[in-house]
Amino acid sequence: MNKTYSLRRLCNLHEHLIKQHRVIRYKSNTSNELNSFVLYDKFICERRSQSKCSVLVQVSSENSCSDLHSYCSKFGSIKNIFHYQLAGSNHFVLTEFEDQSSVNSLLDQSTHIKDSNVIAVRSPFLWFRSNASKKNSKLSVIDNKFNFPFQANQTMIEPNIKDIGLNKLDSLSNQMLLLLKCTQLNDIGTRLRFLTAMQIENALKGIFPLSKVLPFGSSVNSFGKIGSDIDLVIMDSQTTENETSRLIYHGKCVSNSRTQTQRNIEILGDLLQLFLPGCSRVKRISQARVPIVKYSQDFIGVECDLAVSNETAVNMSELLYIFGNFDYRVRPLVFTVKMWAKEINLTNDTPGRWITNFSLTLLVLFYLQQEKIIPDIQTLVKQARNNDVRITNEGINCTFLRDASKLHRVVENKKTLDQLLLGFFEYFASFDFNTNAISLNFGKTINKPEYSALYIVNPLEVHFNVSKNISSEEVERFRIELRNAAWTIDSSLMNTNSFNLLDLFKGFDVNKKSQIVFDIQHQIKNSNRLVTVKDLFDDDSQTQEDTRLNKQLK
Ligand code: GTP
Ligand code: MG
């Protein structure tokens, strides 16, 4: 679905966000009034409740919505109905009831097609068969009224960024806001992600009633895109041990927890593959550092990664969620940088020696810490209250202030999004990756504790580097692209006072790229040290080279 926005509408949105931001700034320290901020736990809890009240029904076409609404209404009051169509011709209707008991009675009344080879499963994924005896007159009455809360206009398919109207907006800041608006995970996408988690939770409930399945990563950390993968984790639903209870469940003694995790993954893989509807292309990745089952949920049209226990990653999602909601500029900046990296192939969906979206997000957050727009993690740790204390089963301390509205906030930095985008590229284009490690905990660089081409201290497990996978070639490519991006924006703003975000996503001209790579290789060869991008910026001959390339490009 294509959306276009008038400049006026975009400006209103921008102004609204700026106003909101001002409210935050001036209401400062007592501010329970960080009004738009919803606590992560509350957000997760509400979305889980919503998924418990919902079913996803496959229908033959959009025209069946009325019929389905009428049928489902027999089981209770319906709160919301969403229709969407996946690539191909499959139509789905997500129906949310006011009450969970309605879902239970609907599922009690639902049936399955007899097949001796298949063990029947009860899940929130159903299909609606046509009613041969249906009277047309009855249906048409409902069609005429059409008064149920039917929600359309939300896409499940990631829009092509060339079609969202970026080139209709002059201001780069507005383009960044439009990019966010059109590509961020929407309400229906979030609902379906929680329903996907609930399908696994329900399937395991019989044997593991103490477990819950939670989405983590970009599905919930506020940086998710329509179509990003769903990261799921099976967790203990009991958050703290009940120390007053004298009766304790017997458990299995496990000699090697990694082997056990790997076996759990194998079994879960079988369960998904053999029994759970919609789960296809199941792969058990049991040798990975965090063993997972990868699968595709065909009713939702997204890829899923299911882990057995990864409590730290859930806490990491909350930390990123807090930052994502801290200031109105954080999310558009992260989205633009992630989109830039995707479009110029710095990131890749398959894991490898390149930079990941997670590392990129941390780099943007680190830059915003330098700009004093968001706090360092130490500040959040120091301000933590009793109910913020979280120690994971693996003993990792994930204690930090959860309610960011309690933080004394004096954000003096009034830079606009376009200034920050350019600032990000310039900051890292001249960053000394050779000696510096990036610590979001302190909000500053520290000396690298060990050699790695890119070193970003894991904010929750500070002895680990989250970007250990990245090769020096990829860091070099990253630097070149940063420098090119800074130059592209800077020169365009200087010459025309406007910038088309799509130009940024074109990346390097191949000829120019090979020329600069050649230059760098040449300089490295002729010196005993690695040439930094800063050297290239400072070098007169390089400036001349830039001028020559600028001319060529023009
Ligand atoms: P996209 O899926 O690309 O939209 O972003 P994502 O943040 O969900 O990334 P991904 O699916 O790769 O990872 C999911 C979550 O796992 C991240 O948000 C992190 O919390 C965590 N994670 C990913 N990569 C690493 C890593 O290298 N180290 C650590 N400690 N955690 C990671
Ligand atoms: Mg993810």
Coordinates of C-alpha atoms and ligand atoms in Angstrom, one line a residue:
M1 CA 0.0 0.0 0.0
N2 CA 1.4 3.4 -0.9
K3 CA 1.2 6.3 1.4
T4 CA 2.0 9.8 0.6
Y5 CA 2.1 12.6 3.1
S6 CA 1.7 16.3 2.4
L7 CA 4.5 18.5 3.7
R8 CA 2.0 20.2 5.9
R9 CA 1.0 16.9 7.5
L10 CA 4.6 15.9 8.0
C11 CA 5.4 19.3 9.5
N12 CA 2.5 18.9 11.8
L13 CA 3.8 15.6 12.9
H14 CA 7.3 17.0 13.3
E15 CA 6.0 19.9 15.3
H16 CA 3.9 17.7 17.4
L17 CA 6.9 15.6 18.2
I18 CA 9.0 18.6 18.9
K19 CA 6.3 19.9 21.2
Q20 CA 6.1 16.6 23.0
H21 CA 9.9 16.8 23.3
R22 CA 9.7 20.3 24.8
V23 CA 7.2 19.1 27.3
I24 CA 9.7 16.5 28.4
R25 CA 12.5 19.0 28.5
Y26 CA 10.9 21.6 30.6
K27 CA 8.9 19.5 32.9
S28 CA 12.1 18.0 34.1
N29 CA 12.8 16.0 37.2
T30 CA 9.5 15.3 39.0
S31 CA 8.1 14.4 35.7
N32 CA 5.7 11.5 36.0
E33 CA 4.6 13.4 32.9
L34 CA 6.8 11.7 30.4
N35 CA 3.3 11.2 29.1
S36 CA 3.9 9.1 26.0
F37 CA 6.2 6.7 27.8
V38 CA 4.7 3.3 28.6
L39 CA 6.7 1.1 30.9
Y40 CA 8.1 -1.9 29.0
D41 CA 6.5 -4.4 31.4
K42 CA 3.2 -2.7 30.9
F43 CA 3.6 -2.7 27.1
I44 CA 4.5 -6.5 27.1
C45 CA 1.7 -7.3 29.5
E46 CA -1.0 -5.4 27.5
R47 CA 0.1 -7.0 24.2
R48 CA 0.1 -10.5 25.8
S49 CA -3.4 -10.0 27.1
Q50 CA -4.5 -8.7 23.7
S51 CA -3.0 -11.9 22.0
K52 CA -4.9 -14.1 24.5
C53 CA -8.1 -12.4 23.4
S54 CA -7.4 -12.9 19.7
V55 CA -7.6 -15.5 16.9
L56 CA -6.3 -15.4 13.4
V57 CA -8.7 -16.7 10.8
Q58 CA -7.9 -17.4 7.2
V59 CA -10.8 -16.5 4.8
S60 CA -11.3 -16.9 1.1
S61 CA -11.5 -13.1 0.5
E62 CA -12.0 -9.7 2.1
N63 CA -15.8 -10.2 1.4
S64 CA -15.9 -12.9 4.1
C65 CA -15.1 -10.3 6.9
S66 CA -18.8 -9.5 7.5
D67 CA -19.8 -13.1 7.6
L68 CA -16.9 -14.0 9.9
H69 CA -17.8 -11.1 12.2
S70 CA -21.3 -12.2 12.4
Y71 CA -20.2 -15.8 13.2
C72 CA -17.6 -14.8 15.8
S73 CA -20.0 -12.4 17.5
K74 CA -21.9 -15.4 18.8
F75 CA -19.0 -16.1 21.1
G76 CA -18.7 -12.7 22.6
S77 CA -18.3 -9.0 22.0
I78 CA -15.7 -8.2 19.3
K79 CA -13.3 -5.4 20.0
N80 CA -11.3 -5.2 16.8
I81 CA -11.1 -6.9 13.4
F82 CA -8.2 -6.5 11.1
H83 CA -7.9 -7.8 7.6
Y84 CA -4.7 -8.3 5.7
Q85 CA -3.5 -10.2 2.6
L86 CA -0.1 -11.8 2.2
A87 CA 1.8 -11.9 -1.0
G88 CA -0.1 -14.4 -3.1
S89 CA -3.8 -14.6 -2.4
N90 CA -4.1 -15.6 1.2
H91 CA -6.5 -13.4 3.2
F92 CA -6.4 -13.3 7.0
V93 CA -8.6 -11.7 9.6
L94 CA -7.3 -11.0 13.1
T95 CA -10.2 -10.9 15.5
E96 CA -9.8 -9.5 18.9
F97 CA -12.5 -10.1 21.5
E98 CA -13.3 -8.0 24.6
D99 CA -12.8 -11.1 26.7
Q100 CA -10.6 -14.1 26.8
S101 CA -13.5 -16.4 27.7
S102 CA -14.9 -15.7 24.2
V103 CA -11.8 -17.1 22.6
N104 CA -12.0 -20.1 24.8
S105 CA -15.6 -20.8 23.8
L106 CA -14.9 -20.2 20.1
L107 CA -12.0 -22.6 20.3
D108 CA -14.2 -25.2 22.1
Q109 CA -16.7 -24.9 19.3
S110 CA -14.1 -25.1 16.5
T111 CA -13.4 -28.4 14.8
H112 CA -10.6 -30.1 12.9
I113 CA -10.6 -32.1 9.7
K114 CA -10.2 -35.8 10.5
D115 CA -7.0 -37.2 9.2
S116 CA -5.5 -40.3 10.8
N117 CA -1.9 -39.1 10.1
V118 CA -2.3 -35.8 12.0
I119 CA -2.6 -35.3 15.7
A120 CA -5.2 -32.5 16.2
V121 CA -3.9 -29.3 17.7
R122 CA -5.8 -26.4 19.3
S123 CA -4.2 -23.1 18.3
P124 CA -5.3 -19.5 17.7
F125 CA -4.8 -20.1 13.9
L126 CA -8.0 -21.2 12.2
W127 CA -9.7 -21.1 8.8
F128 CA -13.3 -20.2 8.0
R129 CA -15.1 -22.5 5.7
S130 CA -17.9 -21.3 3.5
N131 CA -21.4 -21.9 4.6
A132 CA -23.2 -23.8 1.9
S133 CA -26.6 -23.3 3.5
K134 CA -26.1 -19.5 4.1
K135 CA -28.9 -17.3 3.1
N136 CA -27.8 -14.4 1.0
S137 CA -30.3 -12.1 2.5
K138 CA -28.9 -12.5 5.9
L139 CA -25.4 -11.6 4.8
S140 CA -26.5 -8.6 2.8
V141 CA -28.1 -7.1 5.9
I142 CA -24.8 -7.2 7.7
D143 CA -23.0 -5.8 4.6
N144 CA -25.3 -2.9 4.5
K145 CA -24.8 -2.0 8.1
F146 CA -21.0 -2.7 8.1
N147 CA -20.8 -1.2 11.5
F148 CA -18.2 -3.4 13.2
P149 CA -14.8 -2.0 14.1
F150 CA -13.1 -3.1 10.9
Q151 CA -9.6 -1.9 10.6
A152 CA -7.9 -1.7 7.2
N153 CA -5.1 0.5 6.1
Q154 CA -2.3 -1.4 7.8
T155 CA 0.1 -3.2 5.7
M156 CA 2.0 -6.4 6.5
I157 CA 4.2 -5.9 3.5
E158 CA 7.2 -3.7 3.8
P159 CA 6.7 -0.7 1.4
N160 CA 9.3 0.0 -1.2
I161 CA 11.1 3.1 0.0
K162 CA 11.1 4.5 -3.5
D163 CA 7.3 4.7 -3.4
I164 CA 6.6 6.4 -0.1
G165 CA 7.0 9.9 -1.3
L166 CA 10.4 10.8 0.2
N167 CA 11.3 12.9 -2.9
K168 CA 8.2 15.1 -2.3
L169 CA 9.7 16.5 0.9
D170 CA 12.5 19.0 0.9
S171 CA 13.6 18.8 4.4
L172 CA 15.8 15.8 5.3
S173 CA 14.4 15.8 8.8
N174 CA 10.9 15.3 7.5
Q175 CA 12.0 12.6 5.1
M176 CA 13.5 10.8 8.1
L177 CA 10.3 11.0 10.0
L178 CA 8.3 9.8 6.9
L179 CA 10.7 6.9 6.6
L180 CA 10.0 5.9 10.2
K181 CA 6.3 6.4 9.8
C182 CA 6.0 4.2 6.7
T183 CA 8.4 1.4 7.7
Q184 CA 8.1 1.0 11.5
L185 CA 6.3 -2.1 12.8
N186 CA 2.6 -1.2 13.0
D187 CA -0.1 -2.2 15.4
I188 CA -1.3 -5.3 13.5
G189 CA 2.3 -6.4 13.0
T190 CA 2.9 -6.2 16.7
R191 CA -0.3 -8.0 17.5
L192 CA 0.6 -10.8 15.1
R193 CA 4.0 -11.2 16.7
F194 CA 2.5 -11.6 20.1
L195 CA 0.0 -14.1 18.7
T196 CA 2.9 -16.1 17.1
A197 CA 4.5 -16.2 20.6
M198 CA 1.2 -17.3 22.1
Q199 CA 0.9 -20.2 19.6
I200 CA 4.1 -21.7 21.0
E201 CA 3.2 -20.9 24.6
N202 CA -0.2 -22.6 24.2
A203 CA 1.4 -25.6 22.5
L204 CA 3.8 -26.1 25.4
K205 CA 1.3 -25.3 28.1
G206 CA 0.2 -28.9 28.8
I207 CA 3.7 -30.1 29.7
F208 CA 5.3 -26.8 30.7
P209 CA 2.6 -24.7 32.4
L210 CA 5.2 -22.6 34.1
S211 CA 6.7 -21.4 30.8
K212 CA 5.8 -18.4 28.7
V213 CA 7.0 -17.4 25.3
L214 CA 8.1 -13.7 24.8
P215 CA 9.1 -11.8 21.7
F216 CA 12.4 -9.9 22.1
G217 CA 14.7 -8.0 19.8
S218 CA 13.3 -5.5 17.3
S219 CA 9.7 -6.8 17.6
V220 CA 9.6 -5.1 21.0
N221 CA 12.6 -2.8 21.4
S222 CA 10.9 0.1 19.4
F223 CA 13.3 -0.3 16.5
G224 CA 11.3 -2.9 14.6
K225 CA 10.4 -2.7 10.9
I226 CA 7.4 -4.2 9.1
G227 CA 8.8 -7.5 8.1
S228 CA 11.7 -7.8 10.6
D229 CA 12.2 -11.3 11.9
I230 CA 10.5 -12.3 15.2
D231 CA 12.9 -13.3 18.0
L232 CA 11.2 -15.5 20.5
V233 CA 12.4 -16.9 23.8
I234 CA 10.9 -19.5 26.1
M235 CA 11.1 -18.1 29.7
D236 CA 10.2 -19.1 33.2
S237 CA 6.9 -17.3 33.9
Q238 CA 7.8 -17.0 37.6
T239 CA 9.9 -13.9 37.7
T240 CA 11.1 -14.2 41.3
E241 CA 11.5 -17.2 43.5
N242 CA 8.9 -17.5 46.2
E243 CA 11.1 -17.8 49.2
T244 CA 8.2 -18.4 51.6
S245 CA 7.0 -21.6 49.9
R246 CA 8.2 -24.8 51.5
L247 CA 7.1 -27.0 48.6
I248 CA 9.4 -27.0 45.7
Y249 CA 8.9 -28.8 42.4
H250 CA 11.3 -31.6 41.6
G251 CA 13.3 -30.8 38.5
K252 CA 15.6 -32.8 36.2
C253 CA 19.3 -32.7 37.1
V254 CA 21.3 -31.6 34.1
S255 CA 24.9 -32.4 33.8
N256 CA 25.8 -30.2 30.9
S257 CA 23.5 -27.2 30.3
R258 CA 24.7 -26.5 26.8
T259 CA 24.1 -30.1 25.7
Q260 CA 20.7 -29.9 27.3
T261 CA 19.8 -26.6 25.5
Q262 CA 20.9 -28.2 22.2
R263 CA 18.6 -31.2 22.8
N264 CA 15.8 -28.9 23.8
I265 CA 16.2 -27.1 20.5
E266 CA 16.1 -30.4 18.6
I267 CA 12.9 -31.4 20.3
L268 CA 11.3 -28.0 19.8
G269 CA 12.2 -28.1 16.2
D270 CA 10.4 -31.5 15.8
L271 CA 7.4 -30.1 17.7
L272 CA 7.1 -27.1 15.4
Q273 CA 7.7 -29.1 12.3
L274 CA 5.3 -32.0 13.1
F275 CA 2.5 -30.4 14.9
L276 CA 2.2 -26.6 14.7
P277 CA 0.1 -25.1 11.9
G278 CA 1.8 -22.4 9.8
C279 CA 5.3 -23.4 11.0
S280 CA 7.4 -24.3 7.9
R281 CA 11.0 -24.5 6.8
V282 CA 12.1 -25.5 10.3
K283 CA 15.9 -25.4 10.9
R284 CA 17.5 -26.4 14.2
I285 CA 20.6 -24.3 14.7
S286 CA 21.9 -26.0 17.7
Q287 CA 25.7 -25.3 17.3
A288 CA 25.3 -21.5 17.5
R289 CA 26.5 -19.6 20.5
V290 CA 22.8 -19.2 21.4
P291 CA 21.1 -22.3 19.9
I292 CA 17.8 -21.5 18.1
V293 CA 15.1 -23.0 16.0
K294 CA 14.5 -21.0 12.8
Y295 CA 11.2 -21.3 11.1
S296 CA 8.8 -19.4 9.0
Q297 CA 5.3 -18.6 10.3
D298 CA 3.3 -18.7 7.0
F299 CA 0.1 -17.1 8.3
I300 CA 2.0 -14.0 9.3
G301 CA 4.6 -14.1 6.5
V302 CA 7.7 -13.6 8.7
E303 CA 10.8 -15.5 9.8
C304 CA 11.1 -16.5 13.5
D305 CA 14.0 -17.4 15.7
L306 CA 13.1 -19.3 18.8
A307 CA 15.6 -19.6 21.7
V308 CA 15.2 -21.7 24.8
S309 CA 16.4 -19.2 27.3
N310 CA 18.0 -15.9 26.8
E311 CA 16.9 -13.7 29.6
T312 CA 19.6 -11.2 29.0
A313 CA 18.4 -10.5 25.5
V314 CA 14.9 -9.7 26.9
N315 CA 16.5 -7.2 29.3
M316 CA 18.5 -5.8 26.4
S317 CA 15.3 -5.3 24.5
E318 CA 14.0 -3.3 27.4
L319 CA 17.1 -1.2 27.6
L320 CA 16.8 -0.3 23.9
Y321 CA 13.1 0.3 24.3
I322 CA 13.9 2.9 27.0
F323 CA 16.4 4.6 24.7
G324 CA 14.0 4.4 21.7
N325 CA 11.4 6.3 23.7
F326 CA 13.7 8.7 25.4
D327 CA 13.8 11.4 22.8
Y328 CA 11.8 11.8 19.6
R329 CA 14.9 11.9 17.5
V330 CA 16.3 8.5 18.5
R331 CA 14.0 6.2 16.4
P332 CA 14.1 8.2 13.1
L333 CA 17.9 8.4 13.3
V334 CA 18.2 4.6 14.0
F335 CA 15.7 3.8 11.2
T336 CA 17.5 5.9 8.7
V337 CA 21.0 4.5 9.6
K338 CA 19.7 0.9 9.4
M339 CA 17.9 1.6 6.1
W340 CA 21.1 3.2 4.7
A341 CA 23.2 0.2 5.8
K342 CA 20.6 -2.2 4.3
E343 CA 20.3 -0.4 1.0
I344 CA 24.1 -0.2 0.4
N345 CA 24.5 -3.8 1.5
L346 CA 26.5 -3.1 4.6
T347 CA 24.1 -5.4 6.5
N348 CA 22.8 -8.7 5.3
D349 CA 20.0 -10.9 6.5
T350 CA 22.3 -13.9 6.8
P351 CA 24.8 -13.7 9.7
G352 CA 28.4 -13.3 8.8
R353 CA 31.5 -11.1 9.1
W354 CA 29.5 -7.9 8.5
I355 CA 27.9 -5.4 10.9
T356 CA 24.5 -6.3 12.3
N357 CA 21.5 -4.1 12.9
F358 CA 22.0 -4.6 16.6
S359 CA 25.6 -3.2 16.5
L360 CA 24.4 -0.4 14.2
T361 CA 21.7 0.5 16.7
L362 CA 24.2 0.6 19.5
L363 CA 26.5 2.9 17.5
V364 CA 23.7 5.4 16.9
L365 CA 22.8 5.3 20.6
F366 CA 26.5 5.9 21.5
Y367 CA 26.6 8.9 19.1
L368 CA 23.5 10.3 20.8
Q369 CA 25.2 9.9 24.1
Q370 CA 28.0 12.0 22.8
E371 CA 25.4 14.6 21.9
K372 CA 23.9 14.3 25.4
I373 CA 20.5 13.5 24.0
I374 CA 20.3 10.2 25.8
P375 CA 22.0 9.2 29.1
D376 CA 24.8 6.7 29.6
I377 CA 23.8 3.3 31.1
Q378 CA 25.7 4.0 34.3
T379 CA 23.2 6.8 35.0
L380 CA 20.3 4.5 34.6
V381 CA 22.0 1.9 36.8
K382 CA 22.7 4.5 39.5
Q383 CA 19.1 5.7 39.5
A384 CA 17.6 2.1 39.7
R385 CA 15.0 1.5 42.4
N386 CA 14.2 -1.6 44.3
N387 CA 11.7 -2.9 41.8
D388 CA 14.3 -2.4 39.0
V389 CA 16.6 -5.1 40.3
R390 CA 16.9 -8.0 37.9
I391 CA 19.4 -10.8 38.1
T392 CA 19.0 -13.4 35.4
N393 CA 19.2 -17.2 36.0
E394 CA 22.7 -17.0 34.6
G395 CA 23.6 -14.5 37.3
I396 CA 23.8 -11.5 35.0
N397 CA 23.0 -8.2 36.6
C398 CA 20.4 -6.4 34.5
T399 CA 19.5 -3.8 37.0
F400 CA 18.7 -0.3 35.6
L401 CA 16.1 2.4 36.0
R402 CA 13.0 1.1 34.1
D403 CA 10.9 4.2 34.4
A404 CA 12.8 6.8 32.4
S405 CA 10.2 9.4 33.4
K406 CA 11.9 9.4 36.8
L407 CA 15.1 10.6 35.4
H408 CA 16.2 14.2 35.8
R409 CA 16.2 15.2 32.1
V410 CA 17.9 18.4 30.9
V411 CA 18.3 17.9 27.2
E412 CA 20.0 21.0 25.9
N413 CA 20.8 19.7 22.5
K414 CA 18.3 21.1 20.0
K415 CA 20.0 19.7 16.9
T416 CA 17.6 18.7 14.1
L417 CA 17.4 15.2 12.7
D418 CA 19.4 16.2 9.6
Q419 CA 22.2 17.7 11.6
L420 CA 22.3 14.5 13.7
L421 CA 22.4 12.2 10.7
L422 CA 25.3 14.2 9.2
G423 CA 26.8 14.3 12.7
F424 CA 26.6 10.5 13.0
F425 CA 28.3 9.9 9.7
E426 CA 31.0 12.4 10.4
Y427 CA 31.6 11.2 14.0
F428 CA 32.2 7.6 12.9
A429 CA 34.0 8.4 9.7
S430 CA 36.8 9.9 11.7
F431 CA 36.5 7.5 14.6
D432 CA 39.6 5.6 15.5
F433 CA 38.3 2.0 15.5
N434 CA 41.8 0.7 15.9
T435 CA 42.4 1.7 19.4
N436 CA 39.0 2.6 20.8
A437 CA 36.2 0.4 22.1
I438 CA 32.7 1.8 22.4
S439 CA 31.2 1.7 25.9
L440 CA 27.5 2.8 26.2
N441 CA 27.8 2.1 29.9
F442 CA 30.2 5.0 30.4
G443 CA 29.0 6.9 27.3
K444 CA 32.6 7.2 26.1
T445 CA 35.3 5.3 24.4
I446 CA 37.7 3.0 26.4
N447 CA 40.8 1.3 25.3
K448 CA 40.2 -2.0 23.5
P449 CA 40.6 -4.8 26.0
E450 CA 41.5 -7.2 23.1
Y451 CA 41.9 -7.1 19.4
S452 CA 38.7 -7.0 17.4
A453 CA 38.2 -4.9 14.3
L454 CA 35.1 -3.3 15.9
Y455 CA 34.7 -3.4 19.6
I456 CA 31.3 -2.5 21.2
V457 CA 31.1 -3.4 24.8
N458 CA 28.0 -5.5 25.5
P459 CA 26.0 -3.2 27.8
L460 CA 24.8 -6.0 30.0
E461 CA 27.7 -8.4 29.8
V462 CA 30.6 -6.0 29.8
H463 CA 33.3 -8.6 29.2
F464 CA 31.9 -9.4 25.8
N465 CA 32.1 -7.6 22.5
V466 CA 28.8 -7.5 20.6
S467 CA 30.5 -6.9 17.3
K468 CA 33.2 -9.6 17.5
N469 CA 32.0 -11.2 14.3
I470 CA 33.0 -8.2 12.2
S471 CA 36.1 -8.5 10.0
S472 CA 38.6 -5.7 9.5
E473 CA 37.6 -5.6 5.8
E474 CA 34.0 -4.9 6.8
V475 CA 35.0 -2.2 9.2
E476 CA 37.0 -0.6 6.4
R477 CA 34.1 -0.8 4.1
F478 CA 31.9 0.7 6.8
R479 CA 34.3 3.6 7.2
I480 CA 34.4 4.3 3.5
E481 CA 30.6 4.3 3.3
L482 CA 30.4 6.6 6.4
R483 CA 32.7 9.0 4.8
N484 CA 30.9 8.8 1.5
A485 CA 27.5 9.4 3.2
A486 CA 28.8 12.4 5.1
W487 CA 30.2 13.8 1.9
T488 CA 27.0 13.2 0.0
I489 CA 24.8 15.0 2.5
D490 CA 27.3 17.8 3.2
S491 CA 27.9 18.6 -0.4
S492 CA 24.3 18.5 -1.4
L493 CA 23.2 20.7 1.5
M494 CA 26.0 23.1 0.7
N495 CA 25.1 23.3 -3.0
T496 CA 21.3 23.1 -3.1
N497 CA 20.3 23.5 0.6
S498 CA 18.2 20.3 0.2
F499 CA 18.8 16.6 0.2
N500 CA 16.9 13.6 -1.1
L501 CA 17.3 10.7 1.3
L502 CA 17.1 8.3 -1.6
D503 CA 20.4 9.6 -2.8
L504 CA 22.0 8.4 0.4
F505 CA 20.7 4.9 -0.2
K506 CA 22.4 4.6 -3.5
G507 CA 25.8 4.2 -1.8
F508 CA 29.0 4.5 -3.7
D509 CA 29.4 4.8 -7.4
V510 CA 31.3 1.6 -8.2
N511 CA 34.1 3.4 -10.1
K512 CA 34.5 5.8 -7.3
K513 CA 34.4 3.1 -4.7
S514 CA 37.2 1.1 -6.4
Q515 CA 39.2 4.3 -6.7
I516 CA 39.0 5.1 -3.0
V517 CA 39.6 1.5 -2.0
F518 CA 42.6 1.6 -4.2
D519 CA 43.8 4.8 -2.6
I520 CA 43.4 3.4 0.9
Q521 CA 45.2 0.2 -0.1
H522 CA 47.9 2.2 -1.7
Q523 CA 48.4 4.3 1.4
I524 CA 48.4 1.3 3.7
K525 CA 51.0 -0.4 1.5
N526 CA 53.3 2.7 1.6
S527 CA 53.1 3.1 5.4
N528 CA 53.7 0.9 8.3
R529 CA 50.4 1.7 9.9
L530 CA 46.8 1.4 9.1
V531 CA 45.5 4.6 7.5
T532 CA 42.4 6.0 9.2
V533 CA 39.7 7.9 7.5
K534 CA 40.7 10.9 9.6
D535 CA 44.0 10.8 7.7
L536 CA 42.2 10.8 4.5
F537 CA 40.1 13.8 5.5
D538 CA 43.1 15.7 6.7
D539 CA 45.3 14.8 3.8
D540 CA 45.5 17.6 1.2
S541 CA 46.1 15.2 -1.7
Q542 CA 43.0 13.3 -0.6
T543 CA 41.0 16.5 -0.5
Q544 CA 42.1 17.2 -4.1
E545 CA 41.1 13.6 -5.0
D546 CA 37.7 14.3 -3.4
T547 CA 37.3 17.4 -5.5
R548 CA 38.2 15.5 -8.6
L549 CA 35.7 12.8 -7.7
N550 CA 33.0 15.4 -6.9
K551 CA 33.5 16.8 -10.4
Q552 CA 33.3 13.4 -12.0
L553 CA 30.1 12.6 -10.2
K554 CA 28.5 15.9 -11.1
Ligands
GTP1 P1 16.5 -6.9 13.3 O1 16.0 -8.3 13.5 O2 17.6 -6.9 12.3 O3 15.4 -6.0 13.0 O4 17.1 -6.4 14.7 P2 17.2 -7.2 16.1 O5 17.6 -6.2 17.1 O6 16.0 -8.0 16.3 O7 18.5 -8.1 15.8 P3 18.5 -9.7 15.8 O8 17.3 -10.3 15.4 O9 19.8 -10.0 15.1 O10 18.8 -10.0 17.4 C1 17.8 -10.0 18.3 C2 18.3 -9.5 19.7 O11 19.3 -10.4 20.1 C3 18.9 -8.2 19.6 O12 18.0 -7.1 19.8 C4 19.9 -8.3 20.8 O13 19.2 -8.0 22.0 C5 20.3 -9.7 20.8 N1 21.5 -9.8 20.0 C6 21.7 -9.8 18.6 N2 23.0 -9.9 18.3 C7 23.7 -10.0 19.4 C8 25.1 -10.1 19.7 O14 25.9 -10.2 18.9 N3 25.4 -10.1 21.0 C9 24.4 -10.0 22.0 N4 24.8 -10.1 23.3 N5 23.1 -9.9 21.8 C10 22.7 -9.9 20.5
MG2 MG 15.3 -9.5 15.2

